[in-house]
PDB file of C-alpha atoms in Angstrom:
ATOM      1  CA  MET I   1    -169.937 110.489 148.960  1.00  0.00           C
ATOM      2  CA  ALA I   2    -170.980 107.863 147.116  1.00  0.00           C
ATOM      3  CA  TRP I   3    -171.219 107.711 143.020  1.00  0.00           C
ATOM      4  CA  SER I   4    -173.109 105.085 141.079  1.00  0.00           C
ATOM      5  CA  TYR I   5    -173.236 104.762 137.770  1.00  0.00           C
ATOM      6  CA  ALA I   6    -175.631 103.081 135.521  1.00  0.00           C
ATOM      7  CA  ILE I   7    -174.336 100.486 133.291  1.00  0.00           C
ATOM      8  CA  PRO I   8    -175.828 101.514 129.580  1.00  0.00           C
ATOM      9  CA  SER I   9    -178.060  98.671 127.867  1.00  0.00           C
ATOM     10  CA  ALA I  10    -176.628  96.921 124.902  1.00  0.00           C
ATOM     11  CA  LEU I  11    -179.251  99.031 122.909  1.00  0.00           C
ATOM     12  CA  GLU I  12    -178.559 102.346 125.003  1.00  0.00           C
ATOM     13  CA  TYR I  13    -174.880 101.849 123.940  1.00  0.00           C
ATOM     14  CA  PHE I  14    -176.031 101.369 119.885  1.00  0.00           C
ATOM     15  CA  ALA I  15    -178.156 104.335 120.269  1.00  0.00           C
ATOM     16  CA  ALA I  16    -175.864 106.768 121.581  1.00  0.00           C
ATOM     17  CA  LEU I  17    -173.155 105.275 118.996  1.00  0.00           C
ATOM     18  CA  VAL I  18    -175.657 106.119 115.516  1.00  0.00           C
ATOM     19  CA  HIS I  19    -177.359 109.417 117.270  1.00  0.00           C
ATOM     20  CA  SER I  20    -175.302 111.199 114.959  1.00  0.00           C
ATOM     21  CA  ASP I  21    -174.298 110.618 110.727  1.00  0.00           C
ATOM     22  CA  GLU I  22    -171.423 113.057 111.698  1.00  0.00           C
ATOM     23  CA  GLN I  23    -169.495 111.126 113.462  1.00  0.00           C
ATOM     24  CA  LEU I  24    -171.431 107.942 113.659  1.00  0.00           C
ATOM     25  CA  PRO I  25    -168.176 105.017 115.003  1.00  0.00           C
ATOM     26  CA  LEU I  26    -169.244 102.071 112.614  1.00  0.00           C
ATOM     27  CA  LEU I  27    -166.230 100.099 113.258  1.00  0.00           C
ATOM     28  CA  GLU I  28    -167.735  99.988 116.929  1.00  0.00           C
ATOM     29  CA  ALA I  29    -171.470 100.260 115.836  1.00  0.00           C
ATOM     30  CA  VAL I  30    -171.258  96.412 113.663  1.00  0.00           C
ATOM     31  CA  ALA I  31    -168.932  95.301 116.555  1.00  0.00           C
ATOM     32  CA  CYS I  32    -171.512  95.598 119.410  1.00  0.00           C
ATOM     33  CA  LEU I  33    -174.196  94.258 117.501  1.00  0.00           C
ATOM     34  CA  GLY I  34    -172.826  91.122 118.568  1.00  0.00           C
ATOM     35  CA  GLN I  35    -173.556  91.853 122.086  1.00  0.00           C
ATOM     36  CA  ASP I  36    -177.379  90.525 121.673  1.00  0.00           C
ATOM     37  CA  GLU I  37    -176.193  86.791 121.125  1.00  0.00           C
ATOM     38  CA  TYR I  38    -172.910  87.276 123.813  1.00  0.00           C
ATOM     39  CA  PRO I  39    -173.912  89.707 126.328  1.00  0.00           C
ATOM     40  CA  ASP I  40    -170.071  89.701 127.849  1.00  0.00           C
ATOM     41  CA  LEU I  41    -168.788  90.912 124.952  1.00  0.00           C
ATOM     42  CA  ASP I  42    -165.782  93.253 124.843  1.00  0.00           C
ATOM     43  CA  VAL I  43    -166.524  95.759 121.972  1.00  0.00           C
ATOM     44  CA  GLN I  44    -162.915  97.577 122.833  1.00  0.00           C
ATOM     45  CA  GLN I  45    -161.382  94.320 122.675  1.00  0.00           C
ATOM     46  CA  VAL I  46    -162.795  94.081 119.056  1.00  0.00           C
ATOM     47  CA  LEU I  47    -161.777  97.026 117.598  1.00  0.00           C
ATOM     48  CA  ALA I  48    -157.954  96.607 119.615  1.00  0.00           C
ATOM     49  CA  ASP I  49    -157.927  93.014 117.662  1.00  0.00           C
ATOM     50  CA  VAL I  50    -158.678  95.014 114.377  1.00  0.00           C
ATOM     51  CA  ASP I  51    -156.103  98.015 115.426  1.00  0.00           C
ATOM     52  CA  GLN I  52    -153.800  95.283 115.392  1.00  0.00           C
ATOM     53  CA  LEU I  53    -154.269  94.014 112.144  1.00  0.00           C
ATOM     54  CA  GLN I  54    -153.898  97.585 111.208  1.00  0.00           C
ATOM     55  CA  LEU I  55    -150.394  97.850 112.459  1.00  0.00           C
ATOM     56  CA  ARG I  56    -149.247  94.646 110.826  1.00  0.00           C
ATOM     57  CA  LEU I  57    -150.612  96.372 107.702  1.00  0.00           C
ATOM     58  CA  ARG I  58    -148.813  99.322 108.023  1.00  0.00           C
ATOM     59  CA  ARG I  59    -145.637  97.646 109.000  1.00  0.00           C
ATOM     60  CA  ARG I  60    -144.861  96.466 105.483  1.00  0.00           C
ATOM     61  CA  LEU I  61    -146.241  99.074 103.210  1.00  0.00           C
ATOM     62  CA  PRO I  62    -143.469 100.870 101.252  1.00  0.00           C
ATOM     63  CA  ALA I  63    -143.615 104.245 102.536  1.00  0.00           C
ATOM     64  CA  ASP I  64    -143.599 105.393  98.468  1.00  0.00           C
ATOM     65  CA  ALA I  65    -146.204 102.777  97.701  1.00  0.00           C
ATOM     66  CA  ALA I  66    -148.675 103.911  95.059  1.00  0.00           C
ATOM     67  CA  ALA I  67    -152.416 103.237  95.222  1.00  0.00           C
ATOM     68  CA  LEU I  68    -152.478 100.298  92.885  1.00  0.00           C
ATOM     69  CA  GLN I  69    -148.987  98.836  94.987  1.00  0.00           C
ATOM     70  CA  ARG I  70    -151.223  99.419  98.426  1.00  0.00           C
ATOM     71  CA  LEU I  71    -155.128  97.505  97.085  1.00  0.00           C
ATOM     72  CA  GLN I  72    -152.337  94.476  96.174  1.00  0.00           C
ATOM     73  CA  LEU I  73    -150.885  94.426  98.953  1.00  0.00           C
ATOM     74  CA  LEU I  74    -153.971  94.239 101.483  1.00  0.00           C
ATOM     75  CA  ASN I  75    -155.810  91.695  99.634  1.00  0.00           C
ATOM     76  CA  HIS I  76    -152.745  90.081  99.454  1.00  0.00           C
ATOM     77  CA  PHE I  77    -152.838  89.831 103.813  1.00  0.00           C
ATOM     78  CA  PHE I  78    -156.200  89.948 103.899  1.00  0.00           C
ATOM     79  CA  TYR I  79    -156.984  86.873 101.562  1.00  0.00           C
ATOM     80  CA  ALA I  80    -153.761  84.961 101.046  1.00  0.00           C
ATOM     81  CA  GLU I  81    -152.081  85.731 104.920  1.00  0.00           C
ATOM     82  CA  LEU I  82    -155.067  85.901 106.959  1.00  0.00           C
ATOM     83  CA  GLY I  83    -157.572  83.535 105.148  1.00  0.00           C
ATOM     84  CA  PHE I  84    -160.686  85.802 105.070  1.00  0.00           C
ATOM     85  CA  GLY I  85    -163.056  84.236 103.210  1.00  0.00           C
ATOM     86  CA  GLY I  86    -167.500  83.740 102.518  1.00  0.00           C
ATOM     87  CA  ASN I  87    -168.258  80.953 104.779  1.00  0.00           C
ATOM     88  CA  SER I  88    -169.876  78.743 102.133  1.00  0.00           C
ATOM     89  CA  ASN I  89    -170.729  75.819 104.435  1.00  0.00           C
ATOM     90  CA  ASP I  90    -173.208  77.817 106.700  1.00  0.00           C
ATOM     91  CA  TYR I  91    -173.651  81.493 104.887  1.00  0.00           C
ATOM     92  CA  TYR I  92    -177.224  82.082 106.988  1.00  0.00           C
ATOM     93  CA  ASP I  93    -175.029  81.368 110.597  1.00  0.00           C
ATOM     94  CA  PRO I  94    -175.589  84.589 112.519  1.00  0.00           C
ATOM     95  CA  ASP I  95    -172.251  84.549 113.451  1.00  0.00           C
ATOM     96  CA  ASN I  96    -171.092  85.834 110.328  1.00  0.00           C
ATOM     97  CA  SER I  97    -172.736  88.935 110.842  1.00  0.00           C
ATOM     98  CA  TYR I  98    -170.871  89.334 114.451  1.00  0.00           C
ATOM     99  CA  LEU I  99    -167.286  91.193 114.060  1.00  0.00           C
ATOM    100  CA  HIS I 100    -165.505  89.572 116.422  1.00  0.00           C
ATOM    101  CA  ALA I 101    -166.529  86.109 115.335  1.00  0.00           C
ATOM    102  CA  VAL I 102    -165.167  87.024 112.097  1.00  0.00           C
ATOM    103  CA  LEU I 103    -162.128  87.747 113.223  1.00  0.00           C
ATOM    104  CA  HIS I 104    -161.991  84.365 114.572  1.00  0.00           C
ATOM    105  CA  THR I 105    -163.254  81.852 112.503  1.00  0.00           C
ATOM    106  CA  ARG I 106    -162.019  84.729 109.388  1.00  0.00           C
ATOM    107  CA  ARG I 107    -165.702  83.514 107.400  1.00  0.00           C
ATOM    108  CA  GLY I 108    -167.935  86.410 107.119  1.00  0.00           C
ATOM    109  CA  ILE I 109    -170.899  87.569 104.536  1.00  0.00           C
ATOM    110  CA  PRO I 110    -170.264  89.953 102.061  1.00  0.00           C
ATOM    111  CA  VAL I 111    -171.155  93.620 104.394  1.00  0.00           C
ATOM    112  CA  SER I 112    -169.116  91.917 107.377  1.00  0.00           C
ATOM    113  CA  LEU I 113    -165.963  91.122 105.494  1.00  0.00           C
ATOM    114  CA  ALA I 114    -166.446  94.312 103.702  1.00  0.00           C
ATOM    115  CA  VAL I 115    -166.364  96.801 106.856  1.00  0.00           C
ATOM    116  CA  LEU I 116    -163.162  94.797 107.892  1.00  0.00           C
ATOM    117  CA  TRP I 117    -161.443  94.809 104.666  1.00  0.00           C
ATOM    118  CA  GLN I 118    -162.768  98.801 104.518  1.00  0.00           C
ATOM    119  CA  GLU I 119    -160.782  99.763 107.806  1.00  0.00           C
ATOM    120  CA  LEU I 120    -157.681  97.996 106.849  1.00  0.00           C
ATOM    121  CA  ALA I 121    -157.877 100.155 103.582  1.00  0.00           C
ATOM    122  CA  GLN I 122    -158.387 103.519 106.052  1.00  0.00           C
ATOM    123  CA  ALA I 123    -155.354 102.668 107.598  1.00  0.00           C
ATOM    124  CA  ILE I 124    -153.190 102.327 104.626  1.00  0.00           C
ATOM    125  CA  GLU I 125    -155.251 105.701 102.476  1.00  0.00           C
ATOM    126  CA  LEU I 126    -157.040 104.030 100.551  1.00  0.00           C
ATOM    127  CA  PRO I 127    -159.683 105.783  99.282  1.00  0.00           C
ATOM    128  CA  VAL I 128    -162.829 102.982  99.685  1.00  0.00           C
ATOM    129  CA  ARG I 129    -166.753 103.159  99.903  1.00  0.00           C
ATOM    130  CA  GLY I 130    -169.261 100.134 100.517  1.00  0.00           C
ATOM    131  CA  VAL I 131    -171.860  99.681  97.784  1.00  0.00           C
ATOM    132  CA  ALA I 132    -174.710  98.010  99.049  1.00  0.00           C
ATOM    133  CA  PHE I 133    -175.470  96.373  95.446  1.00  0.00           C
ATOM    134  CA  PRO I 134    -178.123  94.610  95.151  1.00  0.00           C
ATOM    135  CA  GLY I 135    -177.807  90.903  96.955  1.00  0.00           C
ATOM    136  CA  HIS I 136    -174.521  91.172  97.244  1.00  0.00           C
ATOM    137  CA  PHE I 137    -172.425  94.130  98.679  1.00  0.00           C
ATOM    138  CA  LEU I 138    -169.040  95.643  97.144  1.00  0.00           C
ATOM    139  CA  VAL I 139    -166.256  97.390  97.816  1.00  0.00           C
ATOM    140  CA  LYS I 140    -165.388 100.300  95.513  1.00  0.00           C
ATOM    141  CA  VAL I 141    -161.544 102.113  95.250  1.00  0.00           C
ATOM    142  CA  LEU I 142    -160.692 105.318  94.250  1.00  0.00           C
ATOM    143  CA  LEU I 143    -157.612 104.826  91.729  1.00  0.00           C
ATOM    144  CA  PRO I 144    -156.119 107.380  90.058  1.00  0.00           C
ATOM    145  CA  GLN I 145    -156.645 105.059  86.843  1.00  0.00           C
ATOM    146  CA  GLY I 146    -160.197 105.050  87.800  1.00  0.00           C
ATOM    147  CA  GLN I 147    -162.540 102.903  89.918  1.00  0.00           C
ATOM    148  CA  VAL I 148    -162.680  99.364  90.243  1.00  0.00           C
ATOM    149  CA  LEU I 149    -165.560  97.318  92.226  1.00  0.00           C
ATOM    150  CA  LEU I 150    -164.485  94.140  94.557  1.00  0.00           C
ATOM    151  CA  ASP I 151    -166.015  91.897  95.396  1.00  0.00           C
ATOM    152  CA  PRO I 152    -165.335  91.497  99.600  1.00  0.00           C
ATOM    153  CA  LEU I 153    -165.611  87.246  99.360  1.00  0.00           C
ATOM    154  CA  THR I 154    -162.671  86.976  97.402  1.00  0.00           C
ATOM    155  CA  GLY I 155    -161.357  90.582  96.086  1.00  0.00           C
ATOM    156  CA  GLN I 156    -161.572  90.432  93.119  1.00  0.00           C
ATOM    157  CA  SER I 157    -162.260  93.016  90.992  1.00  0.00           C
ATOM    158  CA  LEU I 158    -165.723  93.106  88.854  1.00  0.00           C
ATOM    159  CA  SER I 159    -166.150  93.678  85.413  1.00  0.00           C
ATOM    160  CA  ARG I 160    -169.101  95.267  84.197  1.00  0.00           C
ATOM    161  CA  GLN I 161    -170.925  92.397  82.520  1.00  0.00           C
ATOM    162  CA  ALA I 162    -170.225  90.621  85.924  1.00  0.00           C
ATOM    163  CA  LEU I 163    -171.885  93.263  87.821  1.00  0.00           C
ATOM    164  CA  LEU I 164    -175.114  93.240  84.913  1.00  0.00           C
ATOM    165  CA  ASP I 165    -175.072  89.478  85.376  1.00  0.00           C
ATOM    166  CA  GLN I 166    -175.307  89.726  89.366  1.00  0.00           C
ATOM    167  CA  ILE I 167    -178.138  92.718  89.064  1.00  0.00           C
ATOM    168  CA  GLU I 168    -180.413  90.272  86.357  1.00  0.00           C
ATOM    169  CA  PRO I 169    -181.946  88.229  89.165  1.00  0.00           C
ATOM    170  CA  PHE I 170    -183.310  91.262  91.126  1.00  0.00           C
ATOM    171  CA  LEU I 171    -184.387  92.468  88.140  1.00  0.00           C
ATOM    172  CA  ARG I 172    -186.119  89.627  87.588  1.00  0.00           C
ATOM    173  CA  ARG I 173    -187.573  89.782  90.692  1.00  0.00           C
ATOM    174  CA  HIS I 174    -189.012  93.196  90.309  1.00  0.00           C
ATOM    175  CA  GLY I 175    -190.636  92.699  87.273  1.00  0.00           C
ATOM    176  CA  TRP I 176    -187.213  94.841  84.959  1.00  0.00           C
ATOM    177  CA  GLN I 177    -185.909  91.544  83.074  1.00  0.00           C
ATOM    178  CA  GLY I 178    -184.209  93.058  80.058  1.00  0.00           C
ATOM    179  CA  GLU I 179    -184.342  96.433  81.503  1.00  0.00           C
ATOM    180  CA  GLN I 180    -180.361  97.210  82.274  1.00  0.00           C
ATOM    181  CA  GLU I 181    -180.658 100.347  79.598  1.00  0.00           C
ATOM    182  CA  ALA I 182    -183.463 101.826  80.864  1.00  0.00           C
ATOM    183  CA  LEU I 183    -182.572 101.702  84.431  1.00  0.00           C
ATOM    184  CA  PRO I 184    -177.967 102.346  84.434  1.00  0.00           C
ATOM    185  CA  LEU I 185    -175.696 100.267  85.965  1.00  0.00           C
ATOM    186  CA  GLU I 186    -174.534 103.022  88.182  1.00  0.00           C
ATOM    187  CA  LEU I 187    -177.757 104.155  89.810  1.00  0.00           C
ATOM    188  CA  TYR I 188    -176.939 100.666  91.890  1.00  0.00           C
ATOM    189  CA  LEU I 189    -173.531 101.726  92.342  1.00  0.00           C
ATOM    190  CA  GLN I 190    -173.963 104.657  94.740  1.00  0.00           C
ATOM    191  CA  PRO I 191    -171.803 104.725  97.773  1.00  0.00           C
ATOM    192  CA  ALA I 192    -173.854 103.942 100.960  1.00  0.00           C
ATOM    193  CA  SER I 193    -173.159 105.977 104.011  1.00  0.00           C
ATOM    194  CA  GLN I 194    -172.738 104.442 107.348  1.00  0.00           C
ATOM    195  CA  ARG I 195    -176.128 104.289 108.266  1.00  0.00           C
ATOM    196  CA  GLU I 196    -177.260 102.298 105.261  1.00  0.00           C
ATOM    197  CA  ILE I 197    -174.381  99.822 106.016  1.00  0.00           C
ATOM    198  CA  LEU I 198    -175.314  99.050 109.141  1.00  0.00           C
ATOM    199  CA  ALA I 199    -178.947  98.767 108.491  1.00  0.00           C
ATOM    200  CA  ARG I 200    -178.094  96.285 105.324  1.00  0.00           C
ATOM    201  CA  MET I 201    -176.290  94.107 108.153  1.00  0.00           C
ATOM    202  CA  LEU I 202    -179.401  93.851 110.585  1.00  0.00           C
ATOM    203  CA  ARG I 203    -181.692  93.315 108.048  1.00  0.00           C
ATOM    204  CA  ASN I 204    -179.702  90.081 107.038  1.00  0.00           C
ATOM    205  CA  LEU I 205    -180.161  89.192 110.833  1.00  0.00           C
ATOM    206  CA  LYS I 206    -183.489  89.984 110.324  1.00  0.00           C
ATOM    207  CA  GLU I 207    -184.121  87.735 107.736  1.00  0.00           C
ATOM    208  CA  ILE I 208    -182.524  85.130 109.453  1.00  0.00           C
ATOM    209  CA  HIS I 209    -184.409  85.408 112.855  1.00  0.00           C
ATOM    210  CA  GLN I 210    -187.192  85.280 110.626  1.00  0.00           C
ATOM    211  CA  ALA I 211    -186.704  82.141 108.981  1.00  0.00           C
ATOM    212  CA  GLN I 212    -186.151  80.109 112.143  1.00  0.00           C
ATOM    213  CA  ARG I 213    -189.242  81.653 113.718  1.00  0.00           C
ATOM    214  CA  ASP I 214    -186.581  82.875 116.674  1.00  0.00           C
ATOM    215  CA  ASP I 215    -189.017  85.844 117.948  1.00  0.00           C
ATOM    216  CA  ALA I 216    -186.560  87.172 120.708  1.00  0.00           C
ATOM    217  CA  ARG I 217    -183.822  87.538 118.599  1.00  0.00           C
ATOM    218  CA  LEU I 218    -186.208  89.127 115.717  1.00  0.00           C
ATOM    219  CA  LEU I 219    -187.131  91.549 118.140  1.00  0.00           C
ATOM    220  CA  ALA I 220    -183.781  92.724 119.526  1.00  0.00           C
ATOM    221  CA  VAL I 221    -182.883  93.148 115.413  1.00  0.00           C
ATOM    222  CA  LEU I 222    -186.274  95.275 115.186  1.00  0.00           C
ATOM    223  CA  ASP I 223    -184.978  97.397 118.249  1.00  0.00           C
ATOM    224  CA  ARG I 224    -181.831  98.183 116.767  1.00  0.00           C
ATOM    225  CA  LEU I 225    -183.457  98.994 113.041  1.00  0.00           C
ATOM    226  CA  ILE I 226    -185.755 101.490 114.727  1.00  0.00           C
ATOM    227  CA  VAL I 227    -183.145 103.289 116.878  1.00  0.00           C
ATOM    228  CA  LEU I 228    -181.200 103.363 113.535  1.00  0.00           C
ATOM    229  CA  GLN I 229    -183.683 104.563 111.661  1.00  0.00           C
ATOM    230  CA  PRO I 230    -186.825 106.021 113.191  1.00  0.00           C
ATOM    231  CA  GLN I 231    -188.637 106.626 110.163  1.00  0.00           C
ATOM    232  CA  ALA I 232    -188.639 103.226 108.444  1.00  0.00           C
ATOM    233  CA  TRP I 233    -192.416 102.336 109.438  1.00  0.00           C
ATOM    234  CA  ASP I 234    -191.775  98.398 108.267  1.00  0.00           C
ATOM    235  CA  GLU I 235    -189.847  97.794 110.711  1.00  0.00           C
ATOM    236  CA  TRP I 236    -192.050  99.462 113.092  1.00  0.00           C
ATOM    237  CA  ARG I 237    -195.459  97.887 111.496  1.00  0.00           C
ATOM    238  CA  ASP I 238    -193.205  94.162 111.775  1.00  0.00           C
ATOM    239  CA  ARG I 239    -192.099  94.621 115.576  1.00  0.00           C
ATOM    240  CA  GLY I 240    -195.911  95.430 116.080  1.00  0.00           C
ATOM    241  CA  LEU I 241    -196.643  91.979 114.598  1.00  0.00           C
ATOM    242  CA  VAL I 242    -193.725  89.800 116.543  1.00  0.00           C
ATOM    243  CA  HIS I 243    -195.003  91.355 119.832  1.00  0.00           C
ATOM    244  CA  ALA I 244    -198.422  90.610 118.988  1.00  0.00           C
ATOM    245  CA  GLU I 245    -197.707  87.136 118.058  1.00  0.00           C
ATOM    246  CA  CYS I 246    -195.746  86.924 121.802  1.00  0.00           C
ATOM    247  CA  GLY I 247    -198.562  88.317 123.571  1.00  0.00           C
ATOM    248  CA  HIS I 248    -196.905  91.822 124.355  1.00  0.00           C
ATOM    249  CA  TYR I 249    -200.083  93.528 123.591  1.00  0.00           C
ATOM    250  CA  PRO I 250    -199.617  96.695 124.478  1.00  0.00           C
ATOM    251  CA  GLN I 251    -196.007  97.252 122.784  1.00  0.00           C
ATOM    252  CA  ALA I 252    -197.519  95.765 119.967  1.00  0.00           C
ATOM    253  CA  VAL I 253    -200.670  98.211 119.719  1.00  0.00           C
ATOM    254  CA  ALA I 254    -198.116 101.155 120.138  1.00  0.00           C
ATOM    255  CA  ASP I 255    -196.081  99.858 117.288  1.00  0.00           C
ATOM    256  CA  LEU I 256    -199.050  99.316 115.298  1.00  0.00           C
ATOM    257  CA  GLU I 257    -200.878 102.600 115.901  1.00  0.00           C
ATOM    258  CA  ASN I 258    -197.534 104.515 115.549  1.00  0.00           C
ATOM    259  CA  TYR I 259    -197.048 102.520 111.571  1.00  0.00           C
ATOM    260  CA  LEU I 260    -200.961 103.231 111.020  1.00  0.00           C
ATOM    261  CA  ALA I 261    -200.357 107.020 111.985  1.00  0.00           C
ATOM    262  CA  HIS I 262    -197.628 107.015 109.045  1.00  0.00           C
ATOM    263  CA  VAL I 263    -199.022 104.468 106.766  1.00  0.00           C
ATOM    264  CA  PRO I 264    -202.615 105.298 106.326  1.00  0.00           C
ATOM    265  CA  GLN I 265    -203.232 103.814 102.909  1.00  0.00           C
ATOM    266  CA  GLY I 266    -201.944 100.524 101.066  1.00  0.00           C
ATOM    267  CA  PRO I 267    -203.422  96.672 100.674  1.00  0.00           C
ATOM    268  CA  GLU I 268    -202.965  95.772 104.120  1.00  0.00           C
ATOM    269  CA  VAL I 269    -203.965  98.662 105.915  1.00  0.00           C
ATOM    270  CA  GLN I 270    -207.256  97.366 106.658  1.00  0.00           C
ATOM    271  CA  ALA I 271    -206.075  94.022 108.065  1.00  0.00           C
ATOM    272  CA  LEU I 272    -204.016  95.911 110.177  1.00  0.00           C
ATOM    273  CA  VAL I 273    -206.815  98.156 111.305  1.00  0.00           C
ATOM    274  CA  GLN I 274    -208.935  94.762 112.243  1.00  0.00           C
ATOM    275  CA  ARG I 275    -205.970  93.508 113.895  1.00  0.00           C
ATOM    276  CA  LEU I 276    -205.193  96.244 115.986  1.00  0.00           C
ATOM    277  CA  GLY I 277    -208.383  95.939 116.917  1.00  0.00           C
ATOM    278  CA  ALA I 278    -208.790  92.641 117.975  1.00  0.00           C
ATOM    279  CA  LEU I 279    -205.189  93.106 120.032  1.00  0.00           C
ATOM    280  CA  LYS I 280    -206.924  96.157 122.007  1.00  0.00           C
ATOM    281  CA  ALA I 281    -210.664  94.312 122.667  1.00  0.00           C
ATOM    282  CA  PRO I 282    -210.905  93.625 126.297  1.00  0.00           C
TER     283      PRO I 282
END
């Protein structure tokens, strides 16, 4: 009897990985984001490459190393020895979000570097969490002496004043300038879930493809965002509008109808209703 197996698509593979919050493998899910741009990407090889870095790090760790010593060792290994850092020459290169490319070039953006740094930290039993800080993803390290907030681009610790300075442009854009006291800093330093980290990475890619008017790549990212966060209704709206621009009218109608069914009120609803009517017109 001949057996046949259907190879899952990149999106189906991603959907299987993010199906459950309890067992979401962040590193593998992040690694597979590159499959949209690099269809032949071997995700398991990417994971093996990270395993090798973890092994190298563990080998140089003294058995009795305290948490602070582990942190110092990790930062020296990651930044000084391996040379990881921000891609200041091309910050908006999509490769900065693809883990296999970051491993090759040693260049990334805060969230992609943070994901990799966290994996190495966990390998040496250093308790860390990602923090979806506005405008700049951070890493929180829990030490016996207290928590430390690090910049994933450099490994440098950030003072409270530095964090306040970083958040000021965000507050100003939202009309909250000078309201740090009313909006406690700690509100923005809560640990991010695995799903939230993935969404942050995908929205970075979404912004890049929107700016470049690259609809094909934008649709691939929106497909993943909707799989990841099915109730993020704005993503359904945005995907519907992109489908409409591409002439994919049945898909556009389905997405916009789904959005309007869940967001029946708002300043843009009337315009979307009219757009939907035009798309459905014979």
